[in-house]
């Protein structure tokens, strides 16, 4: 089955043709990174205008690259949310227009669940073992999700209470005078750090457990003492504020900024990896999956690999870097599995929903 995926939830205009939810025949992405670098972040109106001008050329390029005519497409999958409303509308309106004229099945896709499906791309998912714990960490989202089996609905275990991990990377990079997007920039300079700063971690534990613990030691105790968590939520805004306090309180030398960046990255990795490990242990997961833009980070991947090996579970991240950040191949993959696993007919117009929940 051939699915055309369309993605415009944030600042990437993307289209892809994917066979049977796995084989990527084409994946075209028009990135707006350079445009948003000027403002150090996304201005929704600017992003929306760019989507409008790029969407049709991007879809045409995806069909051409896949050497597929539009008639050969079996169904269309489009991101319905969550995301920026003005960005989502371009993809949704385009997909609705195709549906109106062709009556091909039209599948609304949840962007976060699509990030999870990025791990299905270019892989034989028949070998996947459940339960699977997935962490999606991107610029807009930070979700820990349990997949009990191949057909069960994803269960949300925890999410961020404030900033997503990628958003924190972007904001901290700005404080440190680095380019947008901040994740790759911080990763690059953190590699040169000799003595990373120890920064706080928001474990969000009940006060009676954590009151006498030093923040950086908590992770180790959580991992070693096999404590159970009731709360898999995340918070990164306190960490960001601490970086801001240190940057504003004194003039930092270049090497101190590098160490601060490394300390920030270490703190984010510690919390993300530890909470994922604890969830995997608690729910007896057989696999741990990492997805979303932040999953491109090698230090994060290395830590996930280390903890997964320690726990004896399989660790997977998307097979290509371009499947970590926003792309339409993952939208087509998510659409394929929805079509396969559900009894719905997918014969309705799609509505954009910026607050769509998983
Ligand atoms: O998944 P994505 O493309 O868009 C959203 O759905 O938000 O993720 C973009 C985010 C940005 O915040 C970016 O800084 C972060 O992913 N990111 C990284 C890395 N590459 C991208 N964060 C940390 N390390 C990286 N190497
Ligand atoms: Zn995304």
Coordinates of N, CA, C and O in Angstrom, one line a residue, residues 176-306:
X176 N 23.1 31.5 25.5 CA 24.5 31.3 25.4 C 25.1 31.9 24.1 O 26.3 31.8 23.8
X177 N 24.2 32.6 23.4 CA 24.6 33.3 22.1 C 24.8 32.3 21.0 O 25.6 32.6 20.0
X178 N 24.2 31.2 21.0 CA 24.3 30.2 19.9 C 23.1 30.3 18.9 O 22.1 30.9 19.2
X179 N 23.3 29.7 17.8 CA 22.3 29.7 16.7 C 21.1 28.9 17.0 O 21.1 27.9 17.8
X180 N 20.0 29.1 16.3 CA 18.8 28.3 16.3 C 18.9 27.3 15.1 O 19.4 27.7 14.1
X181 N 18.5 26.0 15.3 CA 18.0 25.4 16.5 C 19.2 25.0 17.4 O 20.3 24.7 17.0
X182 N 18.9 25.1 18.7 CA 19.9 25.1 19.7 C 20.5 23.7 20.0 O 21.7 23.6 20.4
X183 N 19.7 22.6 19.8 CA 20.1 21.3 20.1 C 21.5 20.9 19.5 O 22.4 20.6 20.2
X184 N 21.6 21.0 18.1 CA 22.8 20.6 17.5 C 24.0 21.5 17.9 O 25.1 21.0 18.1
X185 N 23.7 22.8 18.2 CA 24.8 23.7 18.5 C 25.3 23.4 19.9 O 26.5 23.4 20.1
X186 N 24.4 23.1 20.9 CA 24.8 22.8 22.2 C 25.6 21.4 22.2 O 26.6 21.3 22.8
X187 N 25.1 20.5 21.4 CA 25.8 19.2 21.4 C 27.2 19.4 20.9 O 28.1 18.8 21.4
X188 N 27.3 20.2 19.8 CA 28.7 20.4 19.2 C 29.6 21.0 20.3 O 30.7 20.5 20.5
X189 N 29.2 22.1 21.0 CA 30.2 22.7 21.9 C 30.4 21.9 23.2 O 31.4 21.9 23.8
X190 N 29.3 21.2 23.6 CA 29.5 20.4 24.8 C 30.6 19.3 24.7 O 31.2 18.9 25.6
X191 N 30.8 18.9 23.4 CA 31.9 17.9 23.2 C 33.2 18.4 23.6 O 34.1 17.7 23.9
X192 N 33.4 19.8 23.6 CA 34.7 20.4 23.9 C 34.8 20.7 25.4 O 35.8 21.3 25.8
X193 N 33.9 20.3 26.2 CA 33.9 20.7 27.6 C 34.8 19.7 28.4 O 34.8 18.5 28.2
X194 N 35.6 20.3 29.3 CA 36.5 19.5 30.1 C 35.9 19.2 31.4 O 36.1 18.2 32.1
X195 N 35.2 20.2 32.0 CA 34.6 20.1 33.3 C 33.2 20.7 33.3 O 33.0 21.9 33.5
X196 N 32.2 19.8 33.0 CA 30.9 20.4 32.9 C 30.3 20.7 34.2 O 30.6 20.1 35.2
X197 N 29.5 21.8 34.2 CA 28.9 22.3 35.5 C 27.9 21.4 35.9 O 27.2 20.8 35.1
X198 N 27.7 21.3 37.3 CA 26.6 20.5 37.8 C 25.4 21.4 37.9 O 25.4 22.3 38.7
X199 N 24.4 21.1 37.2 CA 23.1 21.9 37.2 C 22.0 21.1 37.8 O 22.0 19.9 37.8
X200 N 20.9 21.8 38.3 CA 19.8 21.0 38.9 C 19.1 20.1 37.9 O 19.1 20.4 36.7
X201 N 18.5 19.1 38.5 CA 17.6 18.2 37.7 C 16.2 18.3 38.4 O 16.1 18.2 39.6
X202 N 15.1 18.4 37.6 CA 13.8 18.4 38.2 C 13.3 17.0 38.2 O 12.8 16.5 37.2
X203 N 13.4 16.3 39.3 CA 13.0 14.9 39.3 C 11.5 14.8 39.6 O 10.9 13.7 39.3
X204 N 10.9 15.8 40.2 CA 9.5 15.9 40.5 C 9.1 14.7 41.3 O 8.0 14.0 41.1
X205 N 9.9 14.4 42.3 CA 9.6 13.4 43.3 C 8.8 13.9 44.5 O 8.9 15.1 44.8
X206 N 8.0 13.1 45.2 CA 7.3 13.6 46.4 C 8.4 14.1 47.4 O 9.5 13.5 47.4
X207 N 8.1 15.2 48.1 CA 9.1 15.8 49.0 C 9.7 14.8 50.0 O 10.8 14.9 50.3
X208 N 8.8 13.9 50.5 CA 9.3 13.0 51.5 C 10.5 12.1 51.0 O 11.3 11.7 51.8
X209 N 10.5 11.9 49.7 CA 11.6 11.0 49.2 C 12.8 11.9 49.0 O 13.9 11.5 49.3
X210 N 12.6 13.0 48.3 CA 13.8 13.7 47.8 C 14.4 14.8 48.6 O 15.4 15.4 48.2
X211 N 13.8 15.1 49.8 CA 14.2 16.4 50.4 C 15.6 16.4 50.8 O 16.2 17.5 50.9
X212 N 16.2 15.3 51.2 CA 17.6 15.3 51.7 C 18.6 14.9 50.6 O 19.7 14.7 50.9
X213 N 18.1 14.8 49.4 CA 19.0 14.3 48.3 C 19.5 15.4 47.5 O 18.8 16.3 47.2
X214 N 20.8 15.2 47.1 CA 21.4 16.2 46.2 C 20.9 15.9 44.8 O 20.8 14.7 44.4
X215 N 20.5 16.9 44.1 CA 19.8 16.7 42.8 C 20.6 15.8 41.8 O 20.0 15.0 41.2
X216 N 21.9 16.0 41.8 CA 22.6 15.2 40.8 C 22.8 13.7 41.2 O 23.1 12.8 40.4
X217 N 22.6 13.5 42.6 CA 22.7 12.1 43.1 C 21.5 11.3 42.9 O 21.5 10.1 43.0
X218 N 20.3 12.0 42.8 CA 19.0 11.4 42.8 C 19.0 10.3 41.7 O 18.5 9.2 41.9
X219 N 19.4 10.7 40.5 CA 19.4 9.8 39.4 C 20.0 8.5 39.7 O 19.5 7.4 39.5
X220 N 21.2 8.6 40.3 CA 21.9 7.4 40.6 C 21.2 6.5 41.6 O 21.1 5.3 41.5
X221 N 20.6 7.2 42.7 CA 19.8 6.4 43.7 C 18.6 5.8 43.0 O 18.2 4.7 43.3
X222 N 17.9 6.6 42.2 CA 16.7 6.0 41.5 C 17.1 4.8 40.7 O 16.3 3.8 40.7
X223 N 18.2 4.8 40.0 CA 18.6 3.7 39.2 C 19.0 2.5 40.0 O 18.6 1.4 39.8
X224 N 19.8 2.8 41.1 CA 20.4 1.7 41.8 C 19.4 1.1 42.8 O 19.4 -0.1 43.1
X225 N 18.6 2.0 43.5 CA 17.8 1.5 44.5 C 16.5 0.9 44.0 O 15.6 0.5 44.8
X226 N 16.3 0.9 42.7 CA 15.1 0.4 42.1 C 13.8 0.9 42.6 O 12.9 0.2 42.9
X227 N 13.8 2.2 42.9 CA 12.6 2.9 43.4 C 11.6 2.9 42.3 O 11.9 3.0 41.1
X228 N 10.3 2.9 42.7 CA 9.2 3.0 41.7 C 8.8 4.5 41.6 O 8.7 5.2 42.7
X229 N 8.4 4.9 40.4 CA 7.9 6.3 40.3 C 6.4 6.3 40.0 O 6.0 5.4 39.3
X230 N 5.8 7.3 40.6 CA 4.3 7.4 40.2 C 4.2 8.5 39.2 O 3.2 8.6 38.5
X231 N 5.2 9.2 39.1 CA 5.1 10.4 38.2 C 6.3 10.4 37.2 O 7.4 10.5 37.5
X232 N 5.9 10.3 35.9 CA 6.9 10.3 34.9 C 6.9 11.6 34.1 O 7.3 11.7 33.0
X233 N 6.4 12.7 34.8 CA 6.4 14.0 34.1 C 7.8 14.6 34.1 O 8.6 14.1 34.9
X234 N 7.9 15.6 33.3 CA 9.2 16.3 33.2 C 9.0 17.8 33.4 O 7.9 18.3 33.2
X235 N 10.1 18.5 33.7 CA 10.1 19.9 33.8 C 11.5 20.4 33.4 O 12.5 19.9 34.0
X236 N 11.6 21.4 32.6 CA 12.9 21.9 32.2 C 13.1 23.4 32.4 O 14.1 24.0 32.1
X237 N 12.0 24.1 32.8 CA 12.0 25.5 32.8 C 12.9 26.0 34.0 O 13.6 27.0 33.9
X238 N 13.0 25.3 35.1 CA 13.8 25.6 36.2 C 15.3 25.6 35.8 O 16.1 26.4 36.2
X239 N 15.6 24.5 35.1 CA 17.0 24.4 34.6 C 17.4 25.5 33.7 O 18.5 26.1 33.8
X240 N 16.5 25.9 32.8 CA 16.7 27.0 31.9 C 16.9 28.3 32.7 O 17.8 29.1 32.4
X241 N 16.1 28.5 33.7 CA 16.2 29.7 34.6 C 17.6 29.7 35.3 O 18.2 30.8 35.4
X242 N 18.1 28.6 35.7 CA 19.4 28.5 36.4 C 20.5 28.9 35.4 O 21.4 29.6 35.8
X243 N 20.4 28.4 34.1 CA 21.4 28.9 33.1 C 21.3 30.4 33.0 O 22.3 31.1 33.0
X244 N 20.1 30.9 32.9 CA 19.9 32.3 32.7 C 20.6 33.1 33.9 O 21.3 34.1 33.7
X245 N 20.3 32.6 35.1 CA 20.9 33.3 36.3 C 22.4 33.3 36.2 O 23.0 34.4 36.5
X246 N 23.0 32.2 35.8 CA 24.4 32.2 35.8 C 25.0 33.0 34.7 O 26.0 33.7 34.8
X247 N 24.3 33.1 33.5 CA 24.8 33.9 32.4 C 24.7 35.4 32.8 O 25.6 36.2 32.5
X248 N 23.6 35.8 33.5 CA 23.4 37.2 33.7 C 24.2 37.7 34.9 O 24.5 38.9 35.0
X249 N 24.5 36.8 35.9 CA 25.1 37.2 37.1 C 26.6 37.6 37.0 O 27.2 38.3 37.8
X250 N 27.3 37.1 36.0 CA 28.7 37.4 35.8 C 29.1 37.3 34.3 O 28.4 36.6 33.6
X251 N 30.2 37.9 34.0 CA 30.6 37.8 32.6 C 31.4 36.5 32.5 O 32.5 36.3 33.1
X252 N 30.9 35.5 31.7 CA 31.5 34.2 31.7 C 32.5 34.1 30.5 O 32.3 34.7 29.4
X253 N 33.6 33.4 30.8 CA 34.6 33.2 29.7 C 34.1 32.2 28.8 O 33.2 31.4 29.1
X254 N 34.7 32.1 27.6 CA 34.3 31.1 26.6 C 34.2 29.7 27.1 O 33.2 29.0 27.0
X255 N 35.3 29.3 27.9 CA 35.4 28.0 28.4 C 34.3 27.7 29.4 O 33.8 26.6 29.6
X256 N 33.9 28.8 30.2 CA 32.9 28.6 31.2 C 31.5 28.4 30.5 O 30.7 27.7 31.0
X257 N 31.3 29.1 29.4 CA 30.1 29.0 28.6 C 29.9 27.5 28.1 O 28.9 26.9 28.1
X258 N 31.1 27.0 27.6 CA 31.1 25.7 27.1 C 30.8 24.7 28.2 O 30.0 23.8 28.0
X259 N 31.3 24.9 29.4 CA 31.1 24.0 30.5 C 29.6 24.1 31.0 O 29.0 23.1 31.4
X260 N 29.0 25.3 30.9 CA 27.6 25.5 31.2 C 26.7 24.7 30.2 O 25.8 24.1 30.6
X261 N 27.1 24.8 29.0 CA 26.3 24.1 27.9 C 26.4 22.6 28.2 O 25.4 21.9 28.1
X262 N 27.6 22.1 28.5 CA 27.7 20.7 28.8 C 26.9 20.3 30.0 O 26.3 19.2 30.0
X263 N 26.9 21.1 31.0 CA 26.2 20.8 32.2 C 24.7 20.8 32.0 O 24.0 19.9 32.5
X264 N 24.2 21.7 31.2 CA 22.8 21.7 30.8 C 22.4 20.4 30.1 O 21.5 19.8 30.4
X265 N 23.2 20.1 29.1 CA 23.0 18.9 28.3 C 23.0 17.6 29.2 O 22.1 16.8 29.1
X266 N 23.9 17.6 30.1 CA 24.1 16.4 31.0 C 22.8 16.3 31.9 O 22.3 15.2 32.1
X267 N 22.3 17.5 32.4 CA 21.2 17.5 33.2 C 19.9 17.0 32.5 O 19.1 16.1 33.0
X268 N 19.7 17.4 31.2 CA 18.6 17.0 30.4 C 18.7 15.5 30.2 O 17.7 14.7 30.4
X269 N 19.9 15.0 29.8 CA 20.1 13.6 29.5 C 19.8 12.7 30.7 O 19.1 11.7 30.6
X270 N 20.3 13.2 31.9 CA 20.2 12.4 33.1 C 18.7 12.2 33.4 O 18.3 11.0 33.7
X271 N 17.9 13.2 33.3 CA 16.5 13.1 33.7 C 15.7 12.3 32.6 O 15.0 11.3 32.9
X272 N 16.0 12.6 31.3 CA 15.2 11.8 30.3 C 15.6 10.3 30.3 O 14.7 9.5 30.3
X273 N 16.9 10.0 30.4 CA 17.3 8.6 30.4 C 16.9 7.9 31.6 O 16.4 6.7 31.6
X274 N 17.0 8.5 32.8 CA 16.6 7.8 34.0 C 15.1 7.5 34.1 O 14.7 6.4 34.4
X275 N 14.3 8.5 33.8 CA 12.9 8.3 33.8 C 12.4 7.2 32.8 O 11.5 6.4 33.1
X276 N 13.1 7.2 31.7 CA 12.7 6.2 30.7 C 13.1 4.8 31.2 O 12.4 3.9 31.0
X277 N 14.3 4.8 31.8 CA 14.8 3.5 32.3 C 13.8 3.0 33.4 O 13.4 1.8 33.4
X278 N 13.4 3.9 34.3 CA 12.5 3.5 35.4 C 11.2 3.0 34.8 O 10.6 2.0 35.3
X279 N 10.7 3.7 33.8 CA 9.4 3.3 33.2 C 9.6 1.9 32.5 O 8.7 1.0 32.7
X280 N 10.7 1.7 31.9 CA 10.9 0.4 31.2 C 11.0 -0.7 32.2 O 10.4 -1.8 32.0
X281 N 11.6 -0.4 33.3 CA 11.7 -1.5 34.4 C 10.4 -1.7 35.0 O 10.0 -2.9 35.2
X282 N 9.6 -0.7 35.3 CA 8.3 -0.8 36.0 C 7.3 -1.5 35.1 O 6.5 -2.3 35.6
X283 N 7.3 -1.3 33.8 CA 6.3 -1.8 32.9 C 6.9 -3.1 32.1 O 6.3 -3.5 31.2
X284 N 8.0 -3.5 32.6 CA 8.6 -4.7 32.0 C 8.7 -4.7 30.5 O 8.4 -5.6 29.8
X285 N 9.2 -3.5 30.0 CA 9.4 -3.3 28.6 C 10.4 -4.3 28.0 O 11.4 -4.6 28.7
X286 N 10.2 -4.6 26.8 CA 11.3 -5.4 26.1 C 12.1 -4.6 25.2 O 13.2 -4.9 24.7
X287 N 11.6 -3.4 24.8 CA 12.3 -2.4 24.0 C 12.1 -1.0 24.5 O 11.1 -0.7 25.0
X288 N 13.2 -0.2 24.3 CA 13.1 1.2 24.5 C 13.3 2.0 23.2 O 14.3 1.7 22.5
X289 N 12.4 2.9 22.9 CA 12.6 3.6 21.6 C 12.7 5.1 21.9 O 12.0 5.6 22.8
X290 N 13.6 5.8 21.2 CA 13.8 7.2 21.3 C 13.4 7.8 20.0 O 13.7 7.3 18.9
X291 N 12.6 9.0 20.1 CA 12.2 9.6 18.8 C 12.2 11.1 19.0 O 12.4 11.6 20.1
X292 N 11.9 11.9 17.9 CA 11.8 13.3 18.0 C 13.1 14.0 17.8 O 14.2 13.3 17.8
X293 N 13.1 15.3 17.5 CA 14.3 16.0 17.1 C 15.5 15.8 18.1 O 16.7 15.6 17.7
X294 N 15.2 15.7 19.4 CA 16.3 15.6 20.4 C 17.0 14.2 20.3 O 18.1 14.0 20.7
X295 N 16.3 13.2 19.7 CA 16.8 11.9 19.6 C 18.0 11.8 18.6 O 18.7 10.8 18.5
X296 N 18.3 13.0 17.9 CA 19.4 13.1 17.0 C 20.7 13.2 17.9 O 21.8 13.1 17.4
X297 N 20.6 13.5 19.2 CA 21.7 13.8 20.0 C 22.5 12.6 20.4 O 22.0 11.7 21.0
X298 N 23.8 12.5 20.0 CA 24.6 11.3 20.2 C 24.8 11.0 21.7 O 24.8 9.8 22.1
X299 N 25.0 12.0 22.5 CA 25.3 11.8 23.9 C 24.0 11.2 24.6 O 24.1 10.3 25.4
X300 N 22.9 11.6 24.1 CA 21.6 11.1 24.6 C 21.4 9.6 24.2 O 21.1 8.7 25.0
X301 N 21.7 9.4 22.9 CA 21.7 8.0 22.4 C 22.6 7.1 23.1 O 22.2 5.9 23.5
X302 N 23.8 7.6 23.4 CA 24.8 6.7 24.1 C 24.3 6.3 25.5 O 24.4 5.2 25.9
X303 N 23.7 7.3 26.2 CA 23.2 7.0 27.5 C 22.0 6.0 27.5 O 21.9 5.1 28.3
X304 N 21.1 6.2 26.5 CA 20.0 5.3 26.3 C 20.5 3.9 26.0 O 20.0 2.9 26.5
X305 N 21.5 3.8 25.2 CA 22.1 2.5 24.8 C 22.7 1.8 26.1 O 22.4 0.7 26.4
X306 N 23.4 2.6 26.9 CA 24.0 2.1 28.1 C 23.0 1.6 29.1 O 23.1 0.4 29.6

